[in-house]
Amino acid sequence: MSGYFWIVLVAVYGVCKGVREIFKKFAMKQSSVMETLFIYVLLSFVIVIPFAPQAFVMQNWNYMYLILVKSFVIFLAWICSFRAFSKMPVSLYGVLDLSRIIFSTLYGIFLVGETIGYMHVIGLSLVSAGLLLLKFRPSKNKKENTEKVSAKVIITAFAGCALTALSGALDKILMRKGDLTSNQLQFWYMFFLVVFYALYIIFTKTKIDFKSSFKNKWIYLMSISLVIGDKALFVANNNPACTVSLMTLIKQISCIVIILGGKFIFKEKRILYKLFCACVIISGIVIAVLE
């Protein structure tokens, strides 16, 4: 992969992530958290089954242990994030999701051995500022931004953010040597997720309405956006220039997608203020990438 094409791939992931959040909101109006989550993972695995021939000819099977760890991390992360998402306003969840930037930067430094320059710090600061401005927008009505959410739900959301960021660092560790292909990682990662969620449902005796869930078109769209986004991200990780801290900043393009979705799908107001915040975010991404 030459030049800055990896940036385009990470941006594709960010767009897919933003679109997926919109789909998720619709999906959980028709299905429960675990129904949405399990069918989402199952359908995603079905989509990557064509990668099976490549998955079974891995050069280094020692990677399986780390893929298993990554899958378990995401298994826990998605349980936390889906449950928190269903019990709090989207705007508040977006604020808590900012912690991914901090977690990813720390993981990149201490687990992957990355270093960040002053331009990265400036970019990180602008992205954080833009997102905070977006979520804590000024209001004449002081009660407008008051959201009563239990401490347990907030802690669950933070746990999901920390675990998701850890998964991102593991992606970089897995892909940086070039011995593992994106197709191999995507196949085994999704396979293990299906196994983990199936075992969870069996042991917790969670009831799943398969008939109703399989009719939920939003889950299908979530699965497609997941596979496309993850594919782009795994390929980007092959590039040595693609660092965890930079990826985390570029991924925040997802919030711009959510802004546009809020305007044209959910008919939200104050779009000009939100676009101003988006410009701050884009400025931070550009500064960090151009270092």
Coordinates of C-alpha atoms in Angstrom, one line a residue:
M1 CA 0.0 0.0 0.0
S2 CA 1.6 3.3 -1.1
G3 CA 1.3 6.9 -0.1
Y4 CA -1.6 7.9 2.1
F5 CA -4.1 5.4 0.8
W6 CA -4.4 3.9 4.3
I7 CA -5.9 7.2 5.4
V8 CA -8.7 6.7 2.9
L9 CA -9.3 3.1 4.2
V10 CA -9.5 4.3 7.8
A11 CA -11.9 7.1 6.7
V12 CA -14.0 4.4 5.1
Y13 CA -14.1 2.6 8.4
G14 CA -15.2 5.8 10.1
V15 CA -18.0 6.4 7.6
C16 CA -19.2 2.8 8.1
K17 CA -19.1 3.1 11.9
G18 CA -21.2 6.3 11.7
V19 CA -23.7 4.7 9.4
R20 CA -23.8 1.6 11.7
E21 CA -24.7 3.7 14.7
I22 CA -27.8 5.0 12.8
F23 CA -28.7 1.5 11.8
K24 CA -28.3 0.3 15.4
K25 CA -30.7 2.9 16.6
F26 CA -33.4 1.6 14.2
A27 CA -32.5 -2.0 14.8
M28 CA -33.0 -1.9 18.6
K29 CA -36.4 -0.4 18.2
Q30 CA -37.5 -3.8 16.7
S31 CA -35.3 -6.3 18.6
S32 CA -33.8 -6.6 22.0
V33 CA -30.1 -5.9 22.7
M34 CA -29.0 -9.5 22.6
E35 CA -31.2 -10.3 19.6
T36 CA -29.7 -7.5 17.7
L37 CA -26.2 -8.3 18.8
F38 CA -26.3 -12.1 18.1
I39 CA -28.0 -11.8 14.7
Y40 CA -25.7 -9.0 13.8
V41 CA -22.6 -11.1 14.5
L42 CA -24.0 -14.2 12.9
L43 CA -24.9 -12.4 9.7
S44 CA -21.5 -10.8 9.6
F45 CA -19.8 -14.2 9.9
V46 CA -22.0 -15.5 7.0
I47 CA -20.8 -12.7 4.8
V48 CA -17.1 -13.6 5.5
I49 CA -17.5 -17.3 5.0
P50 CA -16.1 -17.0 1.4
F51 CA -12.8 -16.2 3.1
A52 CA -12.6 -19.7 4.6
P53 CA -10.2 -21.2 2.1
Q54 CA -7.6 -18.5 2.9
A55 CA -8.3 -18.7 6.6
F56 CA -7.3 -22.4 6.8
V57 CA -3.9 -21.8 5.1
M58 CA -2.4 -19.5 7.7
Q59 CA 1.4 -19.3 7.7
N60 CA 1.6 -18.8 11.4
W61 CA -1.0 -20.5 13.5
N62 CA 0.5 -18.9 16.6
Y63 CA -1.7 -15.8 15.7
M64 CA -4.8 -17.8 16.7
Y65 CA -4.2 -17.1 20.4
L66 CA -4.1 -13.4 19.9
I67 CA -7.1 -13.5 17.5
L68 CA -9.0 -15.4 20.2
V69 CA -8.0 -12.7 22.8
K70 CA -9.1 -9.9 20.4
S71 CA -12.4 -11.7 19.8
F72 CA -13.1 -12.1 23.5
V73 CA -12.3 -8.4 24.1
I74 CA -14.8 -7.3 21.4
F75 CA -17.3 -9.9 22.8
L76 CA -17.2 -8.1 26.1
A77 CA -17.0 -4.6 24.5
W78 CA -20.1 -5.0 22.4
I79 CA -22.1 -6.4 25.3
C80 CA -21.2 -3.3 27.3
S81 CA -21.6 -0.7 24.5
F82 CA -24.9 -2.1 23.2
R83 CA -26.5 -2.3 26.7
A84 CA -25.3 1.2 27.6
F85 CA -26.4 2.6 24.2
S86 CA -29.9 1.2 24.8
K87 CA -30.2 2.9 28.2
M88 CA -28.9 6.4 27.6
P89 CA -29.4 9.3 25.2
V90 CA -27.3 9.0 22.0
S91 CA -25.6 12.4 22.7
L92 CA -24.4 11.3 26.2
Y93 CA -23.1 8.0 24.8
G94 CA -21.2 10.1 22.2
V95 CA -19.5 12.1 25.0
L96 CA -18.4 8.9 26.8
D97 CA -17.2 7.5 23.5
L98 CA -14.6 10.2 23.4
S99 CA -12.6 8.2 26.0
R100 CA -11.7 5.9 23.1
I101 CA -9.2 8.5 21.9
I102 CA -7.5 8.6 25.3
F103 CA -7.5 4.8 25.7
S104 CA -6.3 4.2 22.1
T105 CA -3.4 6.7 22.5
L106 CA -2.3 5.0 25.7
Y107 CA -2.5 1.5 24.2
G108 CA -0.6 2.7 21.2
I109 CA 2.2 4.0 23.4
F110 CA 2.4 1.2 25.9
L111 CA 1.4 -1.8 23.9
V112 CA 2.5 -1.1 20.4
G113 CA 5.5 1.2 21.2
E114 CA 4.3 4.2 19.2
T115 CA 5.4 7.7 19.8
I116 CA 3.3 10.8 19.2
G117 CA 4.6 14.2 18.1
Y118 CA 3.4 17.7 19.1
M119 CA 1.3 17.9 15.9
H120 CA -0.5 14.7 17.0
V121 CA -1.2 16.3 20.4
I122 CA -2.6 19.4 18.7
G123 CA -4.8 17.2 16.4
L124 CA -6.0 15.1 19.4
S125 CA -6.8 18.3 21.3
L126 CA -8.8 19.8 18.4
V127 CA -10.7 16.5 17.7
S128 CA -11.6 16.2 21.4
A129 CA -12.6 19.9 21.6
G130 CA -14.8 19.6 18.5
L131 CA -16.6 16.5 19.9
L132 CA -17.1 18.1 23.3
L133 CA -18.5 21.2 21.7
L134 CA -20.8 19.0 19.6
K135 CA -22.2 17.1 22.6
F136 CA -22.2 20.0 25.2
R137 CA -23.8 22.6 22.9
P138 CA -25.0 25.8 24.6
S139 CA -28.7 25.9 25.4
K140 CA -31.0 28.6 26.7
N141 CA -32.9 25.9 28.6
K142 CA -30.6 24.6 31.3
K143 CA -32.7 21.5 31.6
E144 CA -32.2 20.6 28.0
N145 CA -28.9 18.8 28.5
T146 CA -29.7 17.3 31.8
E147 CA -29.7 13.5 31.5
K148 CA -30.3 11.2 34.3
V149 CA -28.3 8.0 33.8
S150 CA -27.2 5.6 36.6
A151 CA -23.5 5.3 37.5
K152 CA -23.7 1.6 36.5
V153 CA -24.7 2.5 32.9
I154 CA -22.0 5.1 32.6
I155 CA -19.3 2.7 33.9
T156 CA -20.6 0.1 31.4
A157 CA -20.2 2.6 28.6
F158 CA -16.6 3.4 29.7
A159 CA -15.8 -0.3 29.9
G160 CA -17.0 -0.7 26.3
C161 CA -14.9 2.2 25.1
A162 CA -11.8 0.9 26.8
L163 CA -12.2 -2.6 25.4
T164 CA -12.9 -1.4 21.9
A165 CA -9.8 0.7 22.0
L166 CA -7.8 -2.3 23.2
S167 CA -9.1 -4.3 20.2
G168 CA -7.8 -1.6 17.9
A169 CA -4.4 -1.9 19.4
L170 CA -4.5 -5.7 19.0
D171 CA -5.4 -5.2 15.3
K172 CA -2.2 -3.3 14.8
I173 CA -0.1 -5.9 16.6
L174 CA -1.7 -8.7 14.5
M175 CA -1.3 -7.0 11.1
R176 CA 2.0 -5.1 11.3
K177 CA 4.3 -8.1 10.5
G178 CA 2.4 -8.9 7.3
D179 CA 2.2 -12.7 8.0
L180 CA -1.6 -12.5 8.5
T181 CA -4.0 -11.3 5.8
S182 CA -7.0 -9.2 6.5
N183 CA -9.3 -12.0 5.2
Q184 CA -7.8 -14.5 7.6
L185 CA -8.2 -12.1 10.6
Q186 CA -11.7 -11.2 9.6
F187 CA -12.8 -14.8 9.2
W188 CA -11.5 -16.2 12.5
Y189 CA -12.4 -13.0 14.5
M190 CA -16.0 -13.3 13.4
F191 CA -16.0 -17.1 13.9
F192 CA -14.9 -16.7 17.5
L193 CA -17.4 -13.9 18.1
V194 CA -20.3 -16.2 17.0
V195 CA -19.0 -19.0 19.3
F196 CA -18.7 -16.6 22.3
Y197 CA -22.2 -15.1 21.9
A198 CA -23.8 -18.5 21.2
L199 CA -22.2 -19.8 24.5
Y200 CA -23.3 -16.7 26.3
I201 CA -26.9 -17.2 25.1
I202 CA -26.9 -20.9 26.1
F203 CA -25.4 -20.5 29.5
T204 CA -27.5 -17.4 30.5
K205 CA -30.6 -19.0 28.9
T206 CA -31.3 -15.8 27.0
K207 CA -34.4 -16.0 24.8
I208 CA -33.8 -15.0 21.2
D209 CA -36.8 -14.5 18.8
F210 CA -35.0 -15.6 15.6
K211 CA -38.1 -15.3 13.4
S212 CA -38.6 -11.7 14.3
S213 CA -34.9 -10.8 14.4
F214 CA -34.2 -12.2 11.0
K215 CA -36.9 -9.9 9.6
N216 CA -35.1 -6.9 11.1
K217 CA -33.6 -5.3 8.0
W218 CA -31.5 -2.9 10.0
I219 CA -29.4 -5.7 11.5
Y220 CA -28.6 -6.8 7.9
L221 CA -27.4 -3.3 7.1
M222 CA -25.4 -3.2 10.3
S223 CA -23.6 -6.5 9.4
I224 CA -22.8 -5.3 5.9
S225 CA -21.3 -2.0 7.2
L226 CA -19.3 -3.9 9.8
V227 CA -17.7 -6.2 7.3
I228 CA -16.8 -3.4 4.9
G229 CA -15.5 -1.2 7.6
D230 CA -13.4 -3.9 9.3
K231 CA -12.0 -5.0 6.0
A232 CA -10.8 -1.5 5.2
L233 CA -9.3 -1.1 8.7
F234 CA -7.5 -4.4 8.7
V235 CA -5.9 -3.6 5.3
A236 CA -4.9 -0.2 6.5
N237 CA -3.1 -1.8 9.5
N238 CA -0.6 -3.4 7.1
N239 CA 0.9 0.0 6.4
P240 CA 3.7 0.9 8.9
A241 CA 2.7 4.5 8.8
C242 CA -0.7 3.7 10.1
T243 CA -0.5 4.1 13.9
V244 CA -3.1 3.5 16.5
S245 CA -3.2 7.1 17.7
L246 CA -3.6 8.4 14.1
M247 CA -6.2 5.9 13.2
T248 CA -8.2 6.8 16.3
L249 CA -8.3 10.5 15.2
I250 CA -9.3 9.7 11.6
K251 CA -12.0 7.3 12.8
Q252 CA -13.8 10.3 14.4
I253 CA -15.1 11.1 10.9
S254 CA -18.0 8.8 12.0
C255 CA -19.4 11.7 14.1
I256 CA -19.8 13.8 10.9
V257 CA -21.8 11.0 9.4
I258 CA -24.0 11.0 12.5
I259 CA -24.5 14.7 12.3
L260 CA -25.7 14.4 8.7
G261 CA -27.9 11.5 9.7
G262 CA -29.4 13.5 12.5
K263 CA -30.2 16.3 10.1
F264 CA -31.7 14.3 7.2
I265 CA -33.0 11.2 8.9
F266 CA -33.9 12.2 12.5
K267 CA -34.7 15.9 11.5
E268 CA -32.5 17.3 14.3
K269 CA -32.2 21.1 14.7
R270 CA -29.1 23.4 15.1
I271 CA -27.3 21.8 12.2
L272 CA -25.1 24.8 11.6
Y273 CA -23.6 24.6 15.1
K274 CA -23.0 20.9 14.6
L275 CA -21.3 21.6 11.3
F276 CA -19.0 24.1 13.0
C277 CA -18.0 21.4 15.4
A278 CA -17.4 19.1 12.5
C279 CA -15.0 21.6 11.0
V280 CA -13.0 21.7 14.2
I281 CA -12.8 17.9 14.2
I282 CA -11.7 17.8 10.5
S283 CA -9.0 20.4 11.3
G284 CA -7.6 18.2 14.0
I285 CA -7.5 15.2 11.8
V286 CA -5.7 17.1 9.0
I287 CA -3.1 18.5 11.4
A288 CA -2.4 15.1 12.9
V289 CA -2.1 13.3 9.6
L290 CA 0.1 15.9 8.0
E291 CA 2.9 15.7 10.6

